[in-house]
mmCIF file of C-alpha atoms (C1' of nucleotides) in Angstrom:
data_model
loop_
_atom_site.group_PDB
_atom_site.id
_atom_site.type_symbol
_atom_site.label_atom_id
_atom_site.label_comp_id
_atom_site.label_asym_id
_atom_site.label_seq_id
_atom_site.Cartn_x
_atom_site.Cartn_y
_atom_site.Cartn_z
ATOM 1 C CA MET A 1 12.702 -23.813 1.604
ATOM 2 C CA ALA A 2 10.273 -24.205 -1.254
ATOM 3 C CA ALA A 3 10.059 -27.922 -0.743
ATOM 4 C CA ASN A 4 6.336 -27.581 -1.321
ATOM 5 C CA SER A 5 6.573 -25.940 -4.690
ATOM 6 C CA SER A 6 2.900 -25.490 -5.436
ATOM 7 C CA VAL A 7 1.951 -22.172 -6.953
ATOM 8 C CA GLU A 8 -0.224 -21.578 -3.920
ATOM 9 C CA SER A 9 2.602 -21.592 -1.435
ATOM 10 C CA ILE A 10 4.834 -19.498 -3.654
ATOM 11 C CA ILE A 11 2.093 -16.948 -4.054
ATOM 12 C CA ASN A 12 1.720 -16.776 -0.330
ATOM 13 C CA ASN A 13 5.428 -16.235 -0.002
ATOM 14 C CA ILE A 14 5.286 -13.416 -2.520
ATOM 15 C CA ARG A 15 2.325 -11.804 -0.830
ATOM 16 C CA ARG A 16 4.119 -11.951 2.439
ATOM 17 C CA VAL A 17 7.174 -10.228 1.058
ATOM 18 C CA PHE A 18 5.037 -7.527 -0.438
ATOM 19 C CA GLN A 19 3.220 -7.057 2.832
ATOM 20 C CA ALA A 20 6.526 -6.863 4.672
ATOM 21 C CA PHE A 21 7.790 -4.343 2.168
ATOM 22 C CA ASN A 22 4.654 -2.280 2.548
ATOM 23 C CA ASP A 23 5.013 -2.390 6.271
ATOM 24 C CA TYR A 24 8.637 -1.405 6.026
ATOM 25 C CA SER A 25 7.812 1.372 3.609
ATOM 26 C CA LYS A 26 5.042 2.927 5.605
ATOM 27 C CA ARG A 27 6.409 2.781 9.099
ATOM 28 C CA ALA A 28 7.847 6.087 10.167
ATOM 29 C CA ASN A 29 11.606 6.089 10.246
ATOM 30 C CA MET A 30 12.542 6.690 13.834
ATOM 31 C CA GLU A 31 15.758 8.535 13.113
ATOM 32 C CA ALA A 32 14.301 11.141 10.783
ATOM 33 C CA GLY A 33 10.590 11.023 11.619
ATOM 34 C CA LEU A 34 9.882 10.336 7.954
ATOM 35 C CA THR A 35 8.103 7.468 6.210
ATOM 36 C CA GLY A 36 9.687 5.285 3.544
ATOM 37 C CA PRO A 37 8.047 7.110 0.618
ATOM 38 C CA GLN A 38 9.027 10.449 2.125
ATOM 39 C CA LEU A 39 12.655 9.357 2.441
ATOM 40 C CA TRP A 40 12.576 8.012 -1.074
ATOM 41 C CA ALA A 41 11.163 11.285 -2.405
ATOM 42 C CA ILE A 42 13.888 13.250 -0.623
ATOM 43 C CA LYS A 43 16.513 11.025 -2.179
ATOM 44 C CA VAL A 44 15.090 11.313 -5.691
ATOM 45 C CA ILE A 45 14.732 15.067 -5.364
ATOM 46 C CA SER A 46 18.286 15.431 -4.074
ATOM 47 C CA GLU A 47 19.581 13.623 -7.138
ATOM 48 C CA ASN A 48 17.370 15.314 -9.737
ATOM 49 C CA ALA A 49 16.444 18.760 -8.457
ATOM 50 C CA PRO A 50 15.032 20.928 -9.735
ATOM 51 C CA LEU A 51 12.317 18.731 -11.180
ATOM 52 C CA ARG A 52 8.593 18.846 -11.801
ATOM 53 C CA VAL A 53 5.906 17.004 -9.858
ATOM 54 C CA CYS A 54 5.194 14.661 -12.707
ATOM 55 C CA ASP A 55 8.903 13.915 -13.117
ATOM 56 C CA LEU A 56 9.142 12.985 -9.470
ATOM 57 C CA ALA A 57 6.052 10.822 -9.843
ATOM 58 C CA ALA A 58 7.585 9.012 -12.817
ATOM 59 C CA LEU A 59 10.850 8.426 -10.979
ATOM 60 C CA MET A 60 8.941 7.009 -8.017
ATOM 61 C CA PHE A 61 6.601 4.946 -10.207
ATOM 62 C CA VAL A 62 3.482 6.536 -8.717
ATOM 63 C CA ARG A 63 0.806 8.913 -9.949
ATOM 64 C CA PRO A 64 1.146 12.686 -9.650
ATOM 65 C CA GLY A 65 -1.770 12.835 -7.231
ATOM 66 C CA THR A 66 0.118 10.610 -4.823
ATOM 67 C CA VAL A 67 3.235 12.748 -4.991
ATOM 68 C CA VAL A 68 1.225 15.870 -4.206
ATOM 69 C CA GLY A 69 0.304 14.441 -0.826
ATOM 70 C CA ILE A 70 3.876 13.439 -0.046
ATOM 71 C CA LEU A 71 5.120 16.873 -1.068
ATOM 72 C CA ASP A 72 2.479 18.570 1.064
ATOM 73 C CA ARG A 73 3.801 16.777 4.110
ATOM 74 C CA LEU A 74 7.454 17.353 3.260
ATOM 75 C CA GLU A 75 6.762 21.028 2.608
ATOM 76 C CA LYS A 76 4.995 21.342 5.944
ATOM 77 C CA LYS A 77 8.095 19.871 7.580
ATOM 78 C CA GLY A 78 10.179 22.485 5.783
ATOM 79 C CA LEU A 79 12.234 19.977 3.801
ATOM 80 C CA VAL A 80 11.216 20.853 0.227
ATOM 81 C CA THR A 81 10.166 23.945 -1.689
ATOM 82 C CA ARG A 82 7.667 24.321 -4.524
ATOM 83 C CA ILE A 83 8.272 27.134 -6.993
ATOM 84 C CA ARG A 84 6.064 27.839 -9.993
ATOM 85 C CA SER A 85 8.095 27.519 -13.181
ATOM 86 C CA GLN A 86 8.625 30.632 -15.297
ATOM 87 C CA GLN A 87 8.984 28.753 -18.581
ATOM 88 C CA ASP A 88 5.783 26.741 -18.140
ATOM 89 C CA ARG A 89 3.513 28.295 -15.602
ATOM 90 C CA ARG A 90 1.508 25.091 -15.267
ATOM 91 C CA ALA A 91 4.551 23.335 -13.834
ATOM 92 C CA VAL A 92 5.965 23.468 -10.336
ATOM 93 C CA MET A 93 9.681 23.061 -9.738
ATOM 94 C CA ILE A 94 10.579 21.044 -6.669
ATOM 95 C CA GLU A 95 13.798 21.481 -4.718
ATOM 96 C CA LEU A 96 15.177 20.612 -1.328
ATOM 97 C CA SER A 97 15.171 23.408 1.207
ATOM 98 C CA ALA A 98 18.349 24.226 3.108
ATOM 99 C CA GLN A 99 17.068 21.994 5.874
ATOM 100 C CA GLY A 100 16.382 19.206 3.391
ATOM 101 C CA LYS A 101 19.865 19.429 1.942
ATOM 102 C CA GLU A 102 21.282 19.378 5.416
ATOM 103 C CA LEU A 103 19.381 16.173 6.143
ATOM 104 C CA VAL A 104 20.767 14.499 3.041
ATOM 105 C CA SER A 105 24.371 15.497 3.656
ATOM 106 C CA ALA A 106 24.239 14.870 7.385
ATOM 107 C CA ALA A 107 22.621 11.428 7.264
ATOM 108 C CA PRO A 108 22.940 9.756 3.879
ATOM 109 C CA GLY A 109 22.453 6.354 5.531
ATOM 110 C CA VAL A 110 19.071 7.388 6.841
ATOM 111 C CA ILE A 111 18.049 8.524 3.394
ATOM 112 C CA GLN A 112 19.232 5.260 1.902
ATOM 113 C CA GLY A 113 16.966 3.226 4.117
ATOM 114 C CA ASP A 114 17.317 -0.126 5.749
ATOM 115 C CA LEU A 115 16.261 -2.038 2.661
ATOM 116 C CA ILE A 116 19.139 -0.728 0.600
ATOM 117 C CA ARG A 117 21.574 -1.293 3.411
ATOM 118 C CA GLY A 118 20.315 -4.851 3.774
ATOM 119 C CA LEU A 119 20.588 -5.575 0.078
ATOM 120 C CA GLU A 120 24.066 -4.131 -0.074
ATOM 121 C CA THR A 121 25.242 -6.897 2.220
ATOM 122 C CA LEU A 122 24.252 -9.536 -0.328
ATOM 123 C CA PRO A 123 26.804 -10.895 -2.785
ATOM 124 C CA GLU A 124 26.524 -9.610 -6.329
ATOM 125 C CA GLU A 125 25.357 -12.976 -7.561
ATOM 126 C CA GLU A 126 22.314 -13.066 -5.321
ATOM 127 C CA LEU A 127 21.423 -9.531 -6.279
ATOM 128 C CA LEU A 128 21.358 -10.582 -9.900
ATOM 129 C CA ASP A 129 19.092 -13.517 -9.056
ATOM 130 C CA ILE A 130 16.699 -11.219 -7.253
ATOM 131 C CA ASP A 131 16.803 -8.765 -10.119
ATOM 132 C CA ALA A 132 15.968 -11.502 -12.599
ATOM 133 C CA SER A 133 13.034 -12.652 -10.496
ATOM 134 C CA MET A 134 11.783 -9.092 -10.268
ATOM 135 C CA ALA A 135 12.043 -8.762 -14.017
ATOM 136 C CA ARG A 136 9.843 -11.827 -14.423
ATOM 137 C CA LEU A 137 7.278 -10.481 -12.018
ATOM 138 C CA VAL A 138 7.210 -7.066 -13.611
ATOM 139 C CA ALA A 139 6.664 -8.756 -16.944
ATOM 140 C CA ILE A 140 3.642 -10.588 -15.599
ATOM 141 C CA LEU A 141 2.247 -7.598 -13.784
ATOM 142 C CA GLY A 142 3.130 -5.218 -16.564
ATOM 143 C CA VAL A 143 1.424 -7.232 -19.227
ATOM 144 C CA GLN A 144 -1.717 -7.455 -17.156
ATOM 145 C CA GLN A 145 -1.600 -3.787 -16.344
ATOM 146 C CA LEU A 146 -1.090 -2.420 -19.792
ATOM 147 C CA LYS A 147 -2.616 -4.996 -22.087
ATOM 148 C CA PRO A 148 -5.833 -6.156 -20.487
ATOM 149 C CA LEU A 149 -7.577 -6.673 -23.796
ATOM 150 C CA MET A 150 -6.214 -10.164 -24.233
ATOM 151 C CA ILE A 151 -7.335 -11.168 -20.791
ATOM 152 C CA HIS A 152 -10.492 -9.245 -20.107
ATOM 153 C CA GLY A 153 -11.769 -8.690 -23.593
ATOM 154 C CA THR A 154 -11.849 -4.906 -23.273
ATOM 155 C CA ASP A 155 -9.918 -3.218 -26.031
ATOM 156 C CA GLU A 156 -9.599 0.241 -24.587
ATOM 157 C CA ALA A 157 -6.729 2.158 -23.039
ATOM 158 C CA VAL A 158 -4.039 -0.121 -24.325
ATOM 159 C CA GLN A 159 -0.582 1.389 -24.440
ATOM 160 C CA GLY A 160 2.670 -0.451 -24.355
ATOM 161 C CA ASP A 161 4.373 2.369 -22.523
ATOM 162 C CA ASP A 162 6.911 1.794 -19.826
ATOM 163 C CA THR A 163 6.406 4.751 -17.509
ATOM 164 C CA PRO A 164 3.359 4.730 -15.239
ATOM 165 C CA ALA A 165 3.144 8.514 -15.056
ATOM 166 C CA GLY A 166 3.200 9.888 -18.573
ATOM 167 C CA CYS A 167 3.780 13.531 -17.604
ATOM 168 C CA MET B 1 18.672 -6.790 -18.329
ATOM 169 C CA ALA B 2 20.684 -6.035 -15.228
ATOM 170 C CA ALA B 3 23.695 -5.072 -17.255
ATOM 171 C CA ASN B 4 24.091 -2.186 -14.841
ATOM 172 C CA SER B 5 24.190 -4.298 -11.723
ATOM 173 C CA SER B 6 24.574 -1.542 -9.178
ATOM 174 C CA VAL B 7 22.486 -1.889 -6.078
ATOM 175 C CA GLU B 8 20.781 1.340 -7.037
ATOM 176 C CA SER B 9 19.297 0.050 -10.242
ATOM 177 C CA ILE B 10 18.255 -3.220 -8.686
ATOM 178 C CA ILE B 11 16.556 -1.388 -5.871
ATOM 179 C CA ASN B 12 14.684 0.682 -8.393
ATOM 180 C CA ASN B 13 13.585 -2.466 -10.141
ATOM 181 C CA ILE B 14 12.354 -3.948 -6.891
ATOM 182 C CA ARG B 15 10.505 -0.774 -5.960
ATOM 183 C CA ARG B 16 8.854 -0.787 -9.314
ATOM 184 C CA VAL B 17 7.643 -4.353 -8.958
ATOM 185 C CA PHE B 18 6.222 -3.572 -5.556
ATOM 186 C CA GLN B 19 4.496 -0.517 -6.926
ATOM 187 C CA ALA B 20 3.068 -2.557 -9.767
ATOM 188 C CA PHE B 21 1.915 -5.209 -7.349
ATOM 189 C CA ASN B 22 0.278 -2.614 -5.157
ATOM 190 C CA ASP B 23 -1.406 -1.138 -8.143
ATOM 191 C CA TYR B 24 -2.583 -4.540 -9.259
ATOM 192 C CA SER B 25 -3.778 -5.384 -5.773
ATOM 193 C CA LYS B 26 -5.787 -2.274 -5.234
ATOM 194 C CA ARG B 27 -7.456 -1.808 -8.567
ATOM 195 C CA ALA B 28 -11.000 -3.038 -8.457
ATOM 196 C CA ASN B 29 -11.450 -6.320 -10.227
ATOM 197 C CA MET B 30 -13.777 -5.589 -13.112
ATOM 198 C CA GLU B 31 -15.395 -8.992 -13.180
ATOM 199 C CA ALA B 32 -16.411 -9.116 -9.536
ATOM 200 C CA GLY B 33 -16.283 -5.471 -8.492
ATOM 201 C CA LEU B 34 -13.850 -6.431 -5.738
ATOM 202 C CA THR B 35 -10.338 -5.269 -4.949
ATOM 203 C CA GLY B 36 -7.338 -7.559 -4.679
ATOM 204 C CA PRO B 37 -7.353 -7.716 -0.878
ATOM 205 C CA GLN B 38 -11.100 -8.341 -0.909
ATOM 206 C CA LEU B 39 -10.695 -11.242 -3.334
ATOM 207 C CA TRP B 40 -7.847 -12.596 -1.279
ATOM 208 C CA ALA B 41 -9.921 -12.410 1.900
ATOM 209 C CA ILE B 42 -12.781 -14.263 0.205
ATOM 210 C CA LYS B 43 -10.389 -16.967 -0.879
ATOM 211 C CA VAL B 44 -8.819 -17.371 2.557
ATOM 212 C CA ILE B 45 -12.227 -17.431 4.220
ATOM 213 C CA SER B 46 -13.525 -20.009 1.769
ATOM 214 C CA GLU B 47 -10.645 -22.309 2.636
ATOM 215 C CA ASN B 48 -10.652 -21.779 6.397
ATOM 216 C CA ALA B 49 -14.195 -20.865 7.462
ATOM 217 C CA PRO B 50 -15.318 -20.506 10.090
ATOM 218 C CA LEU B 51 -12.431 -18.479 11.426
ATOM 219 C CA ARG B 52 -11.840 -15.524 13.692
ATOM 220 C CA VAL B 53 -10.861 -12.011 12.628
ATOM 221 C CA CYS B 54 -7.376 -12.353 14.037
ATOM 222 C CA ASP B 55 -6.920 -15.691 12.254
ATOM 223 C CA LEU B 56 -7.859 -14.100 8.966
ATOM 224 C CA ALA B 57 -5.456 -11.252 9.685
ATOM 225 C CA ALA B 58 -2.644 -13.713 10.378
ATOM 226 C CA LEU B 59 -3.341 -15.658 7.187
ATOM 227 C CA MET B 60 -3.297 -12.425 5.183
ATOM 228 C CA PHE B 61 -0.202 -11.077 6.967
ATOM 229 C CA VAL B 62 -1.969 -7.882 8.030
ATOM 230 C CA ARG B 63 -3.211 -6.418 11.306
ATOM 231 C CA PRO B 64 -6.684 -7.114 12.666
ATOM 232 C CA GLY B 65 -7.648 -3.476 12.282
ATOM 233 C CA THR B 66 -7.014 -3.713 8.565
ATOM 234 C CA VAL B 67 -9.144 -6.817 8.219
ATOM 235 C CA VAL B 68 -12.031 -5.152 10.010
ATOM 236 C CA GLY B 69 -12.297 -2.597 7.222
ATOM 237 C CA ILE B 70 -12.151 -5.225 4.513
ATOM 238 C CA LEU B 71 -14.800 -7.283 6.300
ATOM 239 C CA ASP B 72 -17.021 -4.218 6.703
ATOM 240 C CA ARG B 73 -17.038 -3.750 2.950
ATOM 241 C CA LEU B 74 -17.515 -7.433 2.165
ATOM 242 C CA GLU B 75 -20.355 -7.634 4.679
ATOM 243 C CA LYS B 76 -22.013 -4.599 3.131
ATOM 244 C CA LYS B 77 -21.832 -6.369 -0.222
ATOM 245 C CA GLY B 78 -23.496 -9.380 1.381
ATOM 246 C CA LEU B 79 -20.581 -11.747 0.749
ATOM 247 C CA VAL B 80 -19.557 -12.615 4.316
ATOM 248 C CA THR B 81 -21.253 -12.993 7.688
ATOM 249 C CA ARG B 82 -19.982 -12.149 11.146
ATOM 250 C CA ILE B 83 -21.355 -14.225 14.005
ATOM 251 C CA ARG B 84 -20.360 -13.759 17.614
ATOM 252 C CA SER B 85 -18.765 -16.948 18.924
ATOM 253 C CA GLN B 86 -20.574 -18.837 21.681
ATOM 254 C CA GLN B 87 -17.438 -20.385 23.147
ATOM 255 C CA ASP B 88 -15.556 -17.075 23.400
ATOM 256 C CA ARG B 89 -17.880 -14.147 23.226
ATOM 257 C CA ARG B 90 -15.015 -11.777 22.471
ATOM 258 C CA ALA B 91 -14.417 -13.536 19.168
ATOM 259 C CA VAL B 92 -16.327 -13.200 15.921
ATOM 260 C CA MET B 93 -16.632 -16.127 13.554
ATOM 261 C CA ILE B 94 -16.399 -15.235 9.899
ATOM 262 C CA GLU B 95 -18.035 -17.219 7.141
ATOM 263 C CA LEU B 96 -19.033 -16.758 3.543
ATOM 264 C CA SER B 97 -22.667 -15.993 2.933
ATOM 265 C CA ALA B 98 -24.612 -18.028 0.408
ATOM 266 C CA GLN B 99 -23.844 -15.316 -2.124
ATOM 267 C CA GLY B 100 -20.166 -15.468 -1.214
ATOM 268 C CA LYS B 101 -20.035 -19.219 -1.640
ATOM 269 C CA GLU B 102 -21.803 -18.882 -4.946
ATOM 270 C CA LEU B 103 -19.141 -16.426 -6.083
ATOM 271 C CA VAL B 104 -16.349 -18.821 -5.162
ATOM 272 C CA SER B 105 -17.902 -21.854 -6.831
ATOM 273 C CA ALA B 106 -19.138 -19.989 -9.873
ATOM 274 C CA ALA B 107 -15.918 -18.125 -10.652
ATOM 275 C CA PRO B 108 -12.862 -19.687 -9.035
ATOM 276 C CA GLY B 109 -10.657 -18.008 -11.627
ATOM 277 C CA VAL B 110 -11.858 -14.596 -10.550
ATOM 278 C CA ILE B 111 -11.043 -15.409 -6.973
ATOM 279 C CA GLN B 112 -7.613 -16.622 -7.967
ATOM 280 C CA GLY B 113 -6.696 -13.337 -9.535
ATOM 281 C CA ASP B 114 -4.620 -12.414 -12.510
ATOM 282 C CA LEU B 115 -1.354 -12.644 -10.621
ATOM 283 C CA ILE B 116 -1.830 -16.309 -9.821
ATOM 284 C CA ARG B 117 -2.965 -17.057 -13.332
ATOM 285 C CA GLY B 118 0.091 -15.284 -14.674
ATOM 286 C CA LEU B 119 2.448 -17.139 -12.400
ATOM 287 C CA GLU B 120 0.852 -20.463 -13.241
ATOM 288 C CA THR B 121 2.015 -20.033 -16.812
ATOM 289 C CA LEU B 122 5.658 -19.996 -15.708
ATOM 290 C CA PRO B 123 7.707 -23.173 -15.707
ATOM 291 C CA GLU B 124 8.317 -24.752 -12.328
ATOM 292 C CA GLU B 125 11.981 -23.854 -12.476
ATOM 293 C CA GLU B 126 11.331 -20.139 -12.733
ATOM 294 C CA LEU B 127 8.813 -20.283 -9.928
ATOM 295 C CA LEU B 128 11.473 -21.769 -7.714
ATOM 296 C CA ASP B 129 13.880 -18.991 -8.651
ATOM 297 C CA ILE B 130 11.287 -16.391 -7.772
ATOM 298 C CA ASP B 131 10.506 -18.154 -4.538
ATOM 299 C CA ALA B 132 14.177 -18.219 -3.586
ATOM 300 C CA SER B 133 14.500 -14.516 -4.298
ATOM 301 C CA MET B 134 11.441 -13.806 -2.202
ATOM 302 C CA ALA B 135 12.893 -15.838 0.616
ATOM 303 C CA ARG B 136 16.026 -13.704 0.530
ATOM 304 C CA LEU B 137 14.011 -10.515 0.590
ATOM 305 C CA VAL B 138 11.794 -11.666 3.406
ATOM 306 C CA ALA B 139 14.912 -12.543 5.344
ATOM 307 C CA ILE B 140 16.233 -9.031 4.912
ATOM 308 C CA LEU B 141 12.926 -7.359 5.625
ATOM 309 C CA GLY B 142 12.035 -9.771 8.379
ATOM 310 C CA VAL B 143 15.279 -9.293 10.216
ATOM 311 C CA GLN B 144 14.851 -5.551 10.094
ATOM 312 C CA GLN B 145 11.255 -5.799 11.143
ATOM 313 C CA LEU B 146 11.665 -8.096 14.087
ATOM 314 C CA LYS B 147 15.187 -7.469 15.302
ATOM 315 C CA PRO B 148 15.791 -3.734 15.073
ATOM 316 C CA LEU B 149 18.000 -3.706 18.154
ATOM 317 C CA MET B 150 21.108 -4.595 16.193
ATOM 318 C CA ILE B 151 20.478 -1.846 13.698
ATOM 319 C CA HIS B 152 18.778 0.929 15.588
ATOM 320 C CA GLY B 153 20.071 0.306 19.048
ATOM 321 C CA THR B 154 16.617 -0.009 20.621
ATOM 322 C CA ASP B 155 16.261 -3.245 22.541
ATOM 323 C CA GLU B 156 12.522 -3.337 22.997
ATOM 324 C CA ALA B 157 9.780 -5.418 21.436
ATOM 325 C CA VAL B 158 12.067 -7.997 19.957
ATOM 326 C CA GLN B 159 10.447 -11.287 19.138
ATOM 327 C CA GLY B 160 11.579 -13.826 16.636
ATOM 328 C CA ASP B 161 8.018 -14.808 15.874
ATOM 329 C CA ASP B 162 6.840 -15.619 12.413
ATOM 330 C CA THR B 163 3.266 -14.366 12.347
ATOM 331 C CA PRO B 164 2.695 -10.614 12.105
ATOM 332 C CA ALA B 165 -0.674 -10.775 13.853
ATOM 333 C CA GLY B 166 -0.231 -12.688 17.081
ATOM 334 C CA CYS B 167 -3.935 -13.129 17.839
ATOM 335 C "C1'" DT C 1 -5.920 34.222 -34.637
ATOM 336 C "C1'" DA C 2 -9.369 31.745 -32.092
ATOM 337 C "C1'" DA C 3 -11.421 27.351 -30.892
ATOM 338 C "C1'" DG C 4 -10.169 23.001 -29.432
ATOM 339 C "C1'" DA C 5 -6.938 19.541 -27.692
ATOM 340 C "C1'" DA C 6 -3.416 18.370 -24.633
ATOM 341 C "C1'" DT C 7 -0.739 18.874 -20.460
ATOM 342 C "C1'" DA C 8 0.495 20.040 -15.276
ATOM 343 C "C1'" DA C 9 -0.866 20.263 -10.868
ATOM 344 C "C1'" DT C 10 -4.353 19.823 -7.684
ATOM 345 C "C1'" DT C 11 -8.531 18.148 -5.321
ATOM 346 C "C1'" DC C 12 -11.879 14.584 -4.168
ATOM 347 C "C1'" DG C 13 -13.627 9.946 -2.911
ATOM 348 C "C1'" DT C 14 -12.433 5.229 -1.887
ATOM 349 C "C1'" DA C 15 -9.451 1.451 -0.257
ATOM 350 C "C1'" DT C 16 -5.469 -0.440 2.163
ATOM 351 C "C1'" DA C 17 -2.471 -0.532 6.031
ATOM 352 C "C1'" DA C 18 -0.261 0.721 10.446
ATOM 353 C "C1'" DG C 19 -0.359 2.070 15.269
ATOM 354 C "C1'" DA C 20 -2.744 3.637 19.414
ATOM 355 C "C1'" DA C 21 -6.564 3.673 22.298
ATOM 356 C "C1'" DT C 22 -11.092 1.595 23.711
ATOM 357 C "C1'" DT C 23 -14.415 -1.827 25.028
ATOM 358 C "C1'" DA C 24 -15.713 -6.245 26.308
ATOM 359 C "C1'" DA C 25 -14.827 -10.739 27.692
ATOM 360 C "C1'" DA C 26 -11.920 -14.439 29.478
ATOM 361 C "C1'" DT C 27 -8.178 -15.952 32.311
ATOM 362 C "C1'" DC C 28 -4.856 -15.726 36.082
ATOM 363 C "C1'" DC C 29 -3.606 -15.515 40.688
ATOM 364 C "C1'" DG C 30 -3.566 -14.168 45.357
ATOM 365 C "C1'" DC D 1 -14.134 -15.064 45.098
ATOM 366 C "C1'" DG D 2 -12.397 -10.769 43.024
ATOM 367 C "C1'" DG D 3 -9.037 -7.668 41.239
ATOM 368 C "C1'" DA D 4 -5.423 -7.546 37.641
ATOM 369 C "C1'" DT D 5 -3.845 -9.021 33.376
ATOM 370 C "C1'" DT D 6 -4.491 -10.665 28.886
ATOM 371 C "C1'" DT D 7 -6.900 -11.212 24.640
ATOM 372 C "C1'" DA D 8 -10.410 -10.076 20.642
ATOM 373 C "C1'" DA D 9 -12.541 -6.958 18.052
ATOM 374 C "C1'" DT D 10 -13.343 -2.389 17.027
ATOM 375 C "C1'" DT D 11 -12.564 2.604 16.382
ATOM 376 C "C1'" DC D 12 -9.620 6.513 15.397
ATOM 377 C "C1'" DT D 13 -5.818 9.058 13.150
ATOM 378 C "C1'" DT D 14 -2.252 9.252 9.705
ATOM 379 C "C1'" DA D 15 -0.116 7.999 5.283
ATOM 380 C "C1'" DT D 16 0.031 5.885 0.815
ATOM 381 C "C1'" DA D 17 -2.090 5.136 -3.565
ATOM 382 C "C1'" DC D 18 -5.424 5.083 -7.391
ATOM 383 C "C1'" DG D 19 -8.809 6.971 -10.602
ATOM 384 C "C1'" DA D 20 -11.699 10.726 -11.846
ATOM 385 C "C1'" DA D 21 -12.722 15.392 -12.108
ATOM 386 C "C1'" DT D 22 -11.106 20.433 -11.987
ATOM 387 C "C1'" DT D 23 -8.425 24.345 -13.042
ATOM 388 C "C1'" DA D 24 -4.902 26.721 -15.315
ATOM 389 C "C1'" DT D 25 -1.869 26.977 -18.947
ATOM 390 C "C1'" DT D 26 0.190 25.720 -23.335
ATOM 391 C "C1'" DC D 27 0.055 23.798 -27.786
ATOM 392 C "C1'" DT D 28 -2.513 22.651 -32.325
ATOM 393 C "C1'" DT D 29 -4.920 23.506 -36.056
ATOM 394 C "C1'" DA D 30 -8.384 24.985 -38.872
#
DNA sequence: TAAGAATAATTCGTATAAGAATTAAATCCG
DNA sequence: CGGATTTAATTCTTATACGAATTATTCTTA
């Protein structure tokens, strides 16, 4: 592998992984009838409930608007509840419904997802290699995302923050 | 980094990179007014034209239906042309329009994209590390994608093929 | 305190992406 | 030859995901 080490071929490899991950993420999970993002949201909520929409968005590295759609679908399935906060009536507290909690306790493996199960089979050493590679990529992508002024010449909206959803 | 080497934290790191990549891919490129997938399609077409829709889909690791939408938008912008093939009148041959070719020759850097430019700044050694990590991930994801019978118990539609879009 | 700024959630429009179904054309085979 | 199967492109529905705009509420500050 990687005998042809041109940037081109590596890029293609990366794109392919991302496409595969997207595919994996979006396909409905047969066992639960939920998509990857939906399963991920359930898992994050189960570990952090009660939490606000923007907190969930930050933990999932997406924008609040995206989480609203996911929550709409999970609420329609009866897996989560949205309750207006008393302290801050702008905020909405998210929790798992009884049915949602049942799902988590009954099938933790389903919630985990195939990706996590697959990675858990790797030796620690390889996990660290992958993590290091991810760190390099996030550095590249992060710099381009948050500091475009050096690249594009526009000096607006530059913040060195770490969390995509500021809340 | 990676001091806490639990699978959990590594998974989160990976998810974050994918999210960042998605974000990067989808944001419209300011210089050309094109999205990441649109730029990528232009690049692939420029290197392989004339080619069929399903060939383009295979080279981009997506389904034909997805490429149709991208081509619709590129055609509306006047950057690509669709011509019904004479040999096989089911097929459509895709090419860059004069304007599309002009874009490629005038601004190859734009077509390349920030991700490639960022990666090109890395030393060869690190690129190989990243490539190896990607290979491991694609192995995990690929196995789950193409051979679900061992995991889910369903023994249908199992093919060890390499190309997502069979054409 | 009241006007203005900031924040939380939502809605809207656009773009990817998948899968399923459809249409049209080519190929297979009996 | 002619029906059946396969293949290519397209359309449709659903689900993410973003940015921008809206609304409601809270915080600031003059």
